[in-house]
C-alpha cells in the first residue's frame, strides 16, 4: 500500500473505537496492532519521532498480549526507528531483546532478519568482526529453514563487510 495517510487515519479510528455499550474494548492485541500500524505509517511518512512513540507504545501493549511474536515485532520496529535516529547502542539492545523473543516463539524468519539487523548496526559502528559473526549466524538460520529472500539480504550485508574490511579481492581478467 502507498496509502500511509489512510493507514494512519484508520489506525487512529481503531484506537478510538467504542463498543455498543459506549466503552472502548480493553483488548491489548487490537491496541497493539493499531499502534504498530500507526508507527509504520508515521515512519513511512517521515515522522520518525512520532513513529518511535507509537512503537514504544506497541512494546508496552505487547507486554499485555503475552505473545512473544508481538513483543519481537514491537522490539524490531522500535529498533529500526531507533537506528534511524542514530542511537545505535539502543537499536542493538532492542534487536538483542527481539532475537530472544523470536527464538522463544520458534520464528526462524524473524530470527534471521533480527540477526541481519544486528549485523547492519555493527557495520554502521565499524565493528566488522561482530557484523560478520551475526550475519553468518543469520545465513545459517536461512539455510536451515529455507529462507532465500532473507538469505539474499544477509549475503548483501556480508559482502558489505568484506568490501569494507578489504577482504574482498576483485579478480580482473583480460
Coordinates of C-alpha atoms in Angstrom, one line a residue:
X1 CA 0.0 0.0 0.0
X2 CA 1.1 3.5 -0.8
X3 CA -1.7 5.0 1.3
X4 CA 0.0 5.7 4.6
X5 CA -2.1 8.7 5.4
X6 CA -5.2 6.5 5.1
X7 CA -3.5 3.8 7.2
X8 CA -2.7 6.4 9.9
X9 CA -6.4 7.6 9.9
X10 CA -7.7 4.0 10.2
X11 CA -5.2 3.2 12.9
X12 CA -6.4 6.2 15.0
X13 CA -10.0 5.3 14.4
X14 CA -9.3 1.7 15.6
X15 CA -7.8 3.1 18.8
X16 CA -10.7 5.4 19.4
X17 CA -13.4 2.8 18.5
X18 CA -16.1 2.1 21.1
X19 CA -18.3 -0.9 21.5
X20 CA -22.1 -1.0 21.6
X21 CA -22.0 -0.1 25.3
X22 CA -20.1 3.1 24.5
X23 CA -16.9 1.9 26.1
X24 CA -13.6 1.1 24.5
X25 CA -12.8 -2.5 24.4
X26 CA -9.7 -3.3 26.5
X27 CA -8.2 -5.7 24.0
X28 CA -4.4 -5.3 24.2
X29 CA -4.0 -7.2 21.0
X30 CA -6.2 -4.8 19.0
X31 CA -4.5 -1.8 20.6
X32 CA -1.1 -3.3 19.9
X33 CA -1.9 -3.8 16.2
X34 CA -3.3 -0.3 15.9
X35 CA -0.1 1.2 17.5
X36 CA 2.0 -0.9 15.1
X37 CA 0.1 0.3 12.1
X38 CA 0.4 3.9 13.3
X39 CA 4.1 3.6 13.9
X40 CA 4.7 2.1 10.4
X41 CA 2.6 4.8 8.8
X42 CA 4.4 7.6 10.6
X43 CA 7.8 6.1 9.7
X44 CA 6.8 5.9 6.0
X45 CA 5.6 9.5 6.2
X46 CA 9.0 10.5 7.5
X47 CA 7.7 11.3 11.0
X48 CA 10.3 9.2 12.8
X49 CA 9.9 10.7 16.3
X50 CA 6.2 10.0 16.2
X51 CA 6.8 6.5 14.8
X52 CA 9.2 5.9 17.7
X53 CA 6.5 6.9 20.2
X54 CA 3.9 4.6 18.6
X55 CA 6.4 1.7 18.6
X56 CA 7.3 2.4 22.2
X57 CA 3.6 2.2 23.0
X58 CA 3.4 -1.1 21.0
X59 CA 6.2 -2.5 23.2
X60 CA 4.2 -1.7 26.3
X61 CA 1.0 -3.2 24.8
X62 CA 2.9 -6.3 23.7
X63 CA 3.7 -7.0 27.4
X64 CA -0.1 -7.4 27.9
X65 CA -0.7 -9.7 24.9
X66 CA 1.8 -12.3 26.3
X67 CA 2.6 -13.3 22.7
X68 CA 6.3 -13.5 22.1
X69 CA 5.8 -12.7 18.4
X70 CA 4.0 -9.5 19.3
X71 CA 6.9 -8.5 21.6
X72 CA 9.5 -9.5 19.0
X73 CA 7.7 -7.4 16.3
X74 CA 7.4 -4.4 18.6
X75 CA 11.1 -4.5 19.6
X76 CA 12.2 -5.0 16.0
X77 CA 10.1 -2.0 14.8
X78 CA 11.4 0.2 17.7
X79 CA 14.9 -1.0 16.9
X80 CA 14.5 0.2 13.3
X81 CA 13.4 3.7 14.2
X82 CA 16.0 3.9 17.0
X83 CA 18.7 3.0 14.4
X84 CA 17.3 5.7 12.0
X85 CA 17.6 8.4 14.7
X86 CA 21.3 7.4 15.2
X87 CA 21.0 5.6 18.6
X88 CA 23.0 2.5 17.5
X89 CA 23.5 1.3 21.1
X90 CA 19.8 1.5 21.7
X91 CA 19.0 -0.2 18.4
X92 CA 21.4 -3.1 19.2
X93 CA 19.9 -3.6 22.7
X94 CA 16.4 -3.7 21.2
X95 CA 17.4 -6.2 18.5
X96 CA 19.0 -8.4 21.0
X97 CA 15.8 -8.4 23.1
X98 CA 13.8 -9.1 19.9
X99 CA 16.1 -12.0 19.0
X100 CA 15.3 -13.8 22.3
X101 CA 11.6 -13.4 21.6
X102 CA 11.9 -14.7 18.0
X103 CA 13.7 -17.7 19.3
X104 CA 11.2 -18.3 22.1
X105 CA 8.4 -18.3 19.5
X106 CA 10.3 -20.5 17.1
X107 CA 10.2 -17.8 14.5
X108 CA 13.1 -18.6 12.2
X109 CA 12.4 -15.9 9.7
X110 CA 12.2 -13.3 12.4
X111 CA 15.4 -14.6 13.9
X112 CA 17.2 -14.3 10.6
X113 CA 16.0 -10.8 10.0
X114 CA 16.8 -9.7 13.5
X115 CA 20.3 -11.1 13.2
X116 CA 20.7 -9.3 9.9
X117 CA 19.5 -6.1 11.6
X118 CA 22.1 -6.5 14.3
X119 CA 24.7 -7.0 11.6
X120 CA 23.7 -3.7 10.0
X121 CA 24.2 -1.9 13.3
X122 CA 27.6 -3.5 13.7
X123 CA 28.5 -2.4 10.2
X124 CA 27.4 1.2 11.0
X125 CA 29.6 1.1 14.1
X126 CA 32.5 -0.3 12.1
X127 CA 32.5 -3.4 14.2
X128 CA 33.2 -5.7 11.2
X129 CA 34.1 -8.8 13.1
X130 CA 30.9 -8.7 15.2
X131 CA 28.9 -7.9 12.0
X132 CA 30.4 -10.9 10.2
X133 CA 29.6 -13.2 13.2
X134 CA 25.9 -12.3 13.4
X135 CA 25.5 -12.3 9.7
X136 CA 27.0 -15.7 9.4
X137 CA 24.6 -16.9 12.1
X138 CA 21.7 -15.3 10.1
X139 CA 23.0 -17.2 7.0
X140 CA 22.9 -20.5 8.8
X141 CA 19.3 -19.9 10.0
X142 CA 18.3 -19.1 6.4
X143 CA 20.0 -22.2 5.1
X144 CA 18.4 -24.4 7.8
X145 CA 14.9 -23.1 7.2
X146 CA 14.9 -22.4 3.5
X147 CA 14.7 -18.6 3.6
X148 CA 16.1 -17.5 0.2
X149 CA 14.9 -13.8 0.3
X150 CA 16.3 -13.2 3.7
X151 CA 19.5 -15.0 2.8
X152 CA 19.9 -12.7 -0.2
X153 CA 19.7 -9.7 2.1
X154 CA 22.2 -11.3 4.5
X155 CA 24.6 -12.0 1.7
X156 CA 24.5 -8.4 0.6
X157 CA 25.4 -7.3 4.1
X158 CA 28.2 -9.9 4.3
X159 CA 29.6 -8.5 1.0
X160 CA 29.5 -5.0 2.6
X161 CA 31.5 -6.3 5.5
X162 CA 34.0 -8.0 3.1
X163 CA 34.4 -4.9 0.9
X164 CA 34.6 -2.5 3.9
X165 CA 37.3 -4.6 5.6
X166 CA 39.3 -5.0 2.5
X167 CA 38.8 -8.8 2.5
X168 CA 37.2 -8.7 -0.9
X169 CA 39.5 -9.3 -3.8
X170 CA 38.5 -8.3 -7.2
X171 CA 39.6 -10.5 -10.0
X172 CA 40.3 -8.8 -13.3
X173 CA 40.7 -10.9 -16.4
X174 CA 41.9 -9.7 -19.7

